[in-house]
Coordinates of C-alpha atoms and ligand atoms in Angstrom, one line a residue:
Chain A
M1 CA 0.0 0.0 0.0
K2 CA 1.3 3.4 -0.8
T3 CA 2.1 5.3 2.3
R4 CA 0.2 8.3 1.0
V5 CA -3.1 6.5 1.5
L6 CA -2.3 6.0 5.2
R7 CA -1.0 9.6 5.5
Y8 CA -4.0 11.2 3.8
A9 CA -6.3 9.1 6.0
L10 CA -4.7 10.5 9.2
L11 CA -4.5 14.1 7.7
G12 CA -8.1 13.8 6.6
A13 CA -9.2 12.7 10.1
V14 CA -7.4 15.6 11.7
L15 CA -8.9 18.0 9.1
V16 CA -12.5 16.7 9.7
S17 CA -11.9 17.0 13.5
V18 CA -10.9 20.6 13.1
I19 CA -13.9 21.4 10.9
Y20 CA -16.1 19.7 13.5
L21 CA -14.7 22.0 16.2
A22 CA -14.8 25.0 14.0
L23 CA -18.6 24.4 13.4
G24 CA -19.1 24.8 17.2
F25 CA -19.4 21.1 18.1
G26 CA -17.1 20.0 20.9
S27 CA -16.3 21.7 24.2
R28 CA -13.4 23.9 22.9
S29 CA -12.6 26.1 20.0
F30 CA -10.4 24.7 17.2
E31 CA -7.9 27.4 18.2
A32 CA -7.4 25.7 21.6
Y33 CA -5.6 22.8 19.9
C34 CA -3.1 24.9 17.9
P35 CA 0.5 23.9 19.0
F36 CA 1.9 27.3 18.0
G37 CA -0.5 28.8 20.6
G38 CA 1.7 27.1 23.2
M39 CA 4.7 29.1 22.0
E40 CA 2.7 32.3 22.0
A41 CA 1.5 31.6 25.5
L42 CA 4.9 31.2 27.1
W43 CA 5.7 34.9 27.8
G44 CA 2.3 35.6 29.4
L45 CA 2.7 32.5 31.6
F46 CA 6.2 33.5 32.5
Q47 CA 5.2 37.0 33.4
T48 CA 1.8 36.6 35.1
R49 CA 1.1 32.9 35.2
E50 CA -1.9 33.6 33.1
F51 CA -2.7 32.5 29.5
T52 CA -2.8 35.2 26.8
C53 CA -6.0 36.1 24.9
A54 CA -7.8 32.9 23.8
L55 CA -4.9 30.5 24.6
G56 CA -5.1 27.7 27.2
P57 CA -3.3 24.7 28.6
L58 CA -4.1 22.5 25.6
N59 CA -2.1 24.8 23.4
L60 CA 0.9 24.4 25.6
S61 CA 0.6 20.6 26.0
M62 CA 0.1 20.2 22.2
F63 CA 3.2 22.4 21.6
L64 CA 5.3 20.3 23.9
A65 CA 4.0 17.1 22.3
V66 CA 4.8 18.4 18.8
L67 CA 8.3 19.4 20.0
G68 CA 8.9 15.9 21.4
L69 CA 7.6 14.4 18.2
A70 CA 10.1 16.5 16.1
F71 CA 12.9 15.4 18.3
V72 CA 12.0 11.8 17.5
A73 CA 10.7 11.9 14.0
K74 CA 11.5 15.3 12.5
K75 CA 8.6 17.3 11.2
A76 CA 6.2 14.3 11.2
F77 CA 3.5 16.6 12.6
C78 CA 3.7 18.7 9.4
G79 CA 3.5 15.7 7.1
W80 CA 1.1 13.6 9.0
A81 CA -1.2 15.8 11.1
C82 CA -1.2 19.5 10.2
P83 CA -4.4 20.6 8.4
I84 CA -2.6 23.6 6.8
G85 CA 0.2 21.3 5.5
F86 CA -2.5 19.0 4.1
L87 CA -4.4 21.8 2.3
S88 CA -1.0 23.0 1.0
E89 CA -0.2 19.6 -0.3
L90 CA -3.6 19.3 -2.0
A91 CA -3.2 22.7 -3.6
A92 CA 0.2 21.6 -4.9
R93 CA -1.3 18.4 -6.4
L94 CA -4.0 20.6 -7.9
G95 CA -1.3 22.8 -9.4
G96 CA 0.5 19.8 -10.8
L97 CA 3.6 20.7 -8.9
F98 CA 4.7 17.2 -8.1
R99 CA 5.0 16.2 -11.8
K100 CA 8.5 15.4 -12.9
G101 CA 9.9 18.5 -14.6
A102 CA 7.6 20.9 -12.8
R103 CA 9.3 24.2 -12.2
R104 CA 10.4 24.9 -8.7
P105 CA 12.4 27.8 -7.2
G106 CA 16.2 27.3 -7.6
P107 CA 18.1 26.0 -4.5
R108 CA 19.7 29.4 -3.6
L109 CA 16.4 31.3 -3.9
N110 CA 14.6 28.6 -2.0
E111 CA 17.1 28.7 0.9
R112 CA 16.9 32.5 1.0
L113 CA 13.1 32.5 1.0
K114 CA 13.1 30.0 3.8
L115 CA 14.6 32.7 6.1
L116 CA 11.2 34.4 5.9
R117 CA 9.7 31.9 8.3
Y118 CA 12.1 33.0 11.0
A119 CA 11.0 36.6 10.4
A120 CA 7.4 35.4 10.7
L121 CA 8.3 33.7 14.0
V122 CA 10.0 36.8 15.4
V123 CA 7.2 39.1 14.3
S124 CA 4.4 36.9 15.6
L125 CA 6.1 36.4 19.0
Y126 CA 7.0 40.1 19.3
F127 CA 3.5 41.4 18.7
T128 CA 1.8 38.7 20.8
Y129 CA 4.2 39.1 23.7
R130 CA 4.2 42.9 23.5
L131 CA 0.4 43.4 23.2
G132 CA -0.8 40.3 25.1
E133 CA -3.3 39.6 22.3
L134 CA -3.4 37.4 19.2
V135 CA -3.2 40.4 17.0
L136 CA -1.9 38.6 13.9
R137 CA -4.9 36.3 13.5
G138 CA -5.8 38.2 10.3
F139 CA -2.6 36.8 8.8
D140 CA -2.9 33.2 10.1
P141 CA -4.3 30.8 7.5
F142 CA -5.4 28.3 10.2
Y143 CA -7.4 30.9 12.0
I144 CA -8.7 32.7 8.8
I145 CA -10.0 29.4 7.2
F146 CA -11.4 27.6 10.1
S147 CA -13.0 30.7 11.8
G148 CA -14.5 31.7 8.4
F149 CA -12.9 35.1 8.6
G150 CA -13.9 35.4 12.2
H151 CA -13.3 38.0 15.0
G152 CA -9.9 39.6 14.6
T153 CA -9.5 39.3 10.9
L154 CA -8.7 42.5 9.0
G155 CA -11.1 42.8 6.0
W156 CA -9.4 43.2 2.7
I157 CA -6.0 42.7 4.2
T158 CA -7.0 39.2 5.3
Y159 CA -8.6 38.5 1.9
A160 CA -5.4 39.7 0.2
T161 CA -3.3 37.5 2.6
L162 CA -5.3 34.4 1.8
G163 CA -5.2 35.2 -1.9
V164 CA -1.4 35.4 -1.8
L165 CA -1.2 32.1 0.1
V166 CA -3.5 30.3 -2.3
L167 CA -1.7 31.5 -5.4
G168 CA 1.6 30.8 -3.8
S169 CA 0.5 27.3 -2.9
L170 CA -0.5 26.7 -6.5
A171 CA 2.8 27.9 -7.8
V172 CA 5.3 26.5 -5.2
P173 CA 4.6 23.2 -3.3
M174 CA 4.1 23.8 0.4
F175 CA 4.5 27.6 0.0
F176 CA 3.3 28.5 3.5
C177 CA 5.1 25.7 5.2
R178 CA 8.4 26.4 3.4
Y179 CA 8.5 30.2 3.7
L180 CA 6.1 31.5 6.3
C181 CA 5.1 29.0 9.0
P182 CA 6.3 30.1 12.4
L183 CA 5.6 26.7 13.9
G184 CA 7.9 25.2 11.3
A185 CA 10.6 27.6 12.2
T186 CA 10.2 26.7 15.9
L187 CA 10.5 23.0 15.1
D188 CA 13.6 23.4 12.9
P189 CA 16.4 22.8 15.5
F190 CA 14.5 19.8 16.9
S191 CA 13.8 18.4 13.5
R192 CA 17.5 18.6 12.6
L193 CA 18.2 16.4 15.6
G194 CA 15.3 14.0 14.9
F195 CA 16.7 10.5 14.8
V196 CA 14.0 8.6 12.8
K197 CA 14.9 9.5 9.2
I198 CA 15.2 8.4 5.6
V199 CA 18.5 6.6 4.9
R200 CA 19.9 5.8 1.4
N201 CA 21.7 2.6 0.5
R202 CA 24.4 3.7 -2.0
E203 CA 24.8 0.1 -3.4
L204 CA 21.2 -0.1 -4.4
C205 CA 20.7 3.5 -5.5
T206 CA 21.0 4.2 -9.3
A207 CA 20.8 8.0 -8.8
C208 CA 17.7 8.3 -11.0
G209 CA 16.5 11.3 -8.9
D210 CA 12.8 10.1 -8.7
C211 CA 13.0 10.6 -4.9
G212 CA 14.1 14.2 -5.2
A213 CA 11.4 14.9 -7.8
A214 CA 8.7 13.5 -5.5
C215 CA 9.8 15.5 -2.4
P216 CA 7.4 18.3 -1.6
H217 CA 10.2 20.2 0.1
D218 CA 12.8 19.8 -2.7
I219 CA 15.1 17.8 -0.6
R220 CA 17.4 15.6 -2.7
P221 CA 17.8 12.2 -1.0
Q222 CA 19.7 10.9 -4.0
E223 CA 22.6 13.1 -2.9
M224 CA 22.6 12.1 0.8
D225 CA 23.4 9.1 2.9
A226 CA 20.7 10.1 5.4
V227 CA 18.1 12.9 5.2
R228 CA 19.0 15.2 8.0
S229 CA 17.4 18.3 6.5
R230 CA 15.3 20.3 9.0
D231 CA 12.6 20.5 6.4
C232 CA 11.9 16.7 6.1
T233 CA 8.4 15.8 7.3
N234 CA 9.0 12.1 7.0
C235 CA 6.1 12.0 4.5
L236 CA 7.8 9.0 2.8
E237 CA 6.9 10.3 -0.7
C238 CA 10.5 9.7 -1.7
V239 CA 10.4 6.1 -0.5
D240 CA 7.2 5.4 -2.4
A241 CA 8.7 7.1 -5.6
C242 CA 11.9 5.1 -5.5
P243 CA 12.0 2.3 -8.1
E244 CA 14.8 0.4 -6.4
K245 CA 13.4 -1.6 -3.5
G246 CA 15.4 -1.1 -0.3
S247 CA 17.3 1.9 -1.6
L248 CA 15.5 4.3 0.7
T249 CA 14.4 3.1 4.2
L250 CA 13.1 4.6 7.3
R251 CA 15.7 4.1 10.1
A252 CA 16.4 5.2 13.7
T253 CA 19.9 6.6 13.5
L254 CA 21.9 9.6 14.8
Chain B
M1 CA 17.8 0.1 13.1
N2 CA 15.0 -0.2 10.5
V3 CA 11.7 1.4 11.5
P4 CA 8.4 0.1 9.9
R5 CA 6.4 2.7 8.1
F6 CA 3.3 2.4 10.3
F7 CA 5.5 3.5 13.2
L8 CA 5.1 7.1 12.0
P9 CA 1.3 7.4 12.2
V10 CA 1.3 5.5 15.5
L11 CA 3.9 8.0 16.8
V12 CA 1.9 11.0 15.5
I13 CA -1.3 9.7 17.0
A14 CA 0.4 9.0 20.3
A15 CA 1.9 12.5 20.3
L16 CA -1.6 14.1 19.7
F17 CA -3.3 12.1 22.3
G18 CA -0.4 12.5 24.7
G19 CA -0.6 16.3 24.2
Y20 CA -4.3 16.2 24.9
A21 CA -3.8 14.1 28.1
L22 CA -1.0 16.4 29.3
R23 CA -3.2 19.5 29.2
T24 CA -4.3 19.1 32.9
S25 CA -0.7 19.6 34.0
F26 CA -0.7 23.1 32.7
T27 CA -4.0 24.4 34.0
Q28 CA -3.6 28.1 34.7
P29 CA -6.3 30.7 34.7
T30 CA -6.9 33.1 31.9
A31 CA -7.5 35.9 34.4
Q32 CA -8.1 36.0 38.2
A33 CA -9.2 38.6 40.7
S34 CA -9.5 38.8 44.5
F35 CA -12.1 41.2 45.9
G36 CA -11.1 40.8 49.5
G37 CA -13.3 39.2 52.2
E38 CA -13.6 35.6 53.1
G39 CA -15.0 32.9 50.9
S40 CA -15.9 29.5 52.4
E41 CA -17.8 28.0 49.4
T42 CA -16.7 27.3 45.8
L43 CA -18.9 27.4 42.8
V44 CA -17.8 26.2 39.3
C45 CA -19.8 27.5 36.4
T46 CA -19.6 26.6 32.7
V47 CA -20.1 30.0 31.1
E48 CA -21.2 30.5 27.5
G49 CA -19.6 33.7 26.1
L50 CA -16.4 33.3 28.2
K51 CA -14.0 33.0 25.3
C52 CA -10.8 34.9 25.8
K53 CA -8.9 37.2 28.1
G54 CA -11.0 40.2 27.0
T55 CA -14.3 38.6 27.8
A56 CA -12.8 37.2 31.0
G57 CA -11.9 40.7 32.2
F58 CA -15.3 42.0 31.3
F59 CA -16.9 39.0 33.1
M60 CA -15.0 39.7 36.3
K61 CA -15.9 43.4 36.3
L62 CA -19.5 42.4 36.6
Y63 CA -18.7 41.1 40.1
E64 CA -16.6 44.1 41.3
G65 CA -18.0 45.5 44.5
R66 CA -20.6 42.8 44.9
P67 CA -20.9 41.7 48.5
G68 CA -19.9 38.1 49.3
I69 CA -17.7 37.4 46.2
A70 CA -14.2 36.8 47.5
S71 CA -12.4 35.8 44.3
I72 CA -12.9 34.6 40.7
E73 CA -10.7 32.5 38.4
T74 CA -11.6 32.2 34.8
F75 CA -10.4 29.5 32.3
A76 CA -11.4 30.8 28.9
T77 CA -10.6 27.8 26.7
E78 CA -12.7 25.6 29.0
H79 CA -15.4 28.3 29.3
R80 CA -15.2 27.9 33.1
A81 CA -15.3 30.3 36.0
V82 CA -14.6 29.4 39.6
F83 CA -16.0 31.6 42.4
T84 CA -15.2 31.6 46.0
Y85 CA -18.0 33.2 48.0
D86 CA -19.5 33.8 51.4
P87 CA -22.9 31.9 51.4
S88 CA -24.2 34.2 54.1
L89 CA -24.0 37.2 51.7
V90 CA -24.6 35.7 48.2
T91 CA -26.1 32.5 46.8
P92 CA -25.3 30.6 43.6
S93 CA -28.5 31.9 42.0
D94 CA -27.4 35.5 42.7
I95 CA -24.1 34.7 41.1
R96 CA -25.9 33.3 38.1
A97 CA -28.3 36.3 37.9
I98 CA -25.4 38.7 37.8
M99 CA -23.7 37.0 34.9
E100 CA -26.9 36.6 32.9
A101 CA -28.2 40.1 33.5
P102 CA -28.7 42.0 30.2
I103 CA -26.0 44.6 29.5
P104 CA -27.3 47.9 28.1
L105 CA -25.6 49.1 24.8
R106 CA -25.0 52.7 23.8
D107 CA -27.9 52.6 21.4
G108 CA -30.3 51.7 24.1
R109 CA -30.6 48.0 23.2
E110 CA -29.7 45.3 25.8
V111 CA -27.8 42.1 25.2
Q112 CA -27.1 39.1 27.2
V113 CA -23.4 38.4 27.0
F114 CA -22.9 35.4 29.3
R115 CA -25.1 32.4 30.0
C116 CA -24.4 29.9 32.8
A117 CA -24.7 26.5 31.0
E118 CA -23.8 24.4 34.1
M119 CA -23.2 25.0 37.8
D120 CA -21.4 22.7 40.2
Ligands
SF4_1 S1 14.7 7.2 -6.3 FE1 15.8 5.6 -5.3 S2 17.2 4.9 -6.8 FE2 16.5 6.8 -7.5 S3 18.0 8.3 -6.7 FE3 16.4 8.2 -5.2 S4 17.1 6.6 -3.8 FE4 18.3 6.4 -5.6
SF4_2 S1 12.9 13.7 2.0 FE1 11.3 12.2 1.7 S2 10.3 12.0 3.7 FE2 11.5 13.9 3.7 S3 10.0 15.5 3.1 FE3 11.1 14.8 1.2 S4 9.8 13.2 0.4 FE4 9.1 13.5 2.5

């Protein structure tokens, strides 16, 4: 069975659960489950032992769980559970961006643009910590989509933000995850250390490049002995795409 | 060591449920206030309309200067308020009536902002 079927089943289940909460069923808002909310709550907790704005203990515990997960299995949360990651991937499939030969940003430009996610992290934490409110909700696709442009969104600015994200996702696979996600930026150092990763067997590999072409994050497993990249979500698309059985495997290794 | 593929979804599900289970270890109020005085009884209310720090602050203002309310802790994501009160000065139904009282708007209309869905 292709791993993608299993992965999409889990991603679909999480997406349906978030929609269920967003429609007002369940005892908490969908926002209460957002792991990045835990990061945003830290300063308020440190200062006053109170949660900021609409954040609560579940945000913090989810954040710690996702950090722990990254330490073990890199950004598996992004590839296997995040609803925004899932929608981004569906948009990329719609845009035909995973076809062999599809145009992608060059490696240097890609690396430079990835720095934007650290800027997004700094800006979101600065304003949240400074003002004690979730003032950037109007720029957060998770909030915009699932609240249905709810309280705190910013009219045409929010429409424009979502428009840019949709167009970006149709042009570059995983546009938001690659370049703008502050949670992704937070997970980066833990993901780098993650010890469950893809390992390549040089003897079996024919360097055909199918794995690199299938990777949503433009990682090139064909050039590595083990995928240590902070961007790897352990989605296993590369393993599924590899025509040489046993050439790419999932292993626990330092 | 080789890791089977199904390990990943199992690990992700374990992390999500683990995160959910861990939430009780981090319970802290969204906002809290002490109004002085002694409170010998505790009342826990599930409050519709209690959604964030802003609404929690507004909610607690309703009880400022009310006799018998010693302190309030609000937990916005759980929509919960915990009162300590002096039963000789105020009763649970008084506490409920205060939160459910209609609030006058500038244009003369009145709205009910909070509703007590459950009391314990
Ligand atoms: S797809 Fe498999 S055989 Fe081809 S380069 Fe990647 S690891 Fe090597
Ligand atoms: S390297 Fe493989 S497992 Fe990692 S993100 Fe790319 S396709 Fe997914």
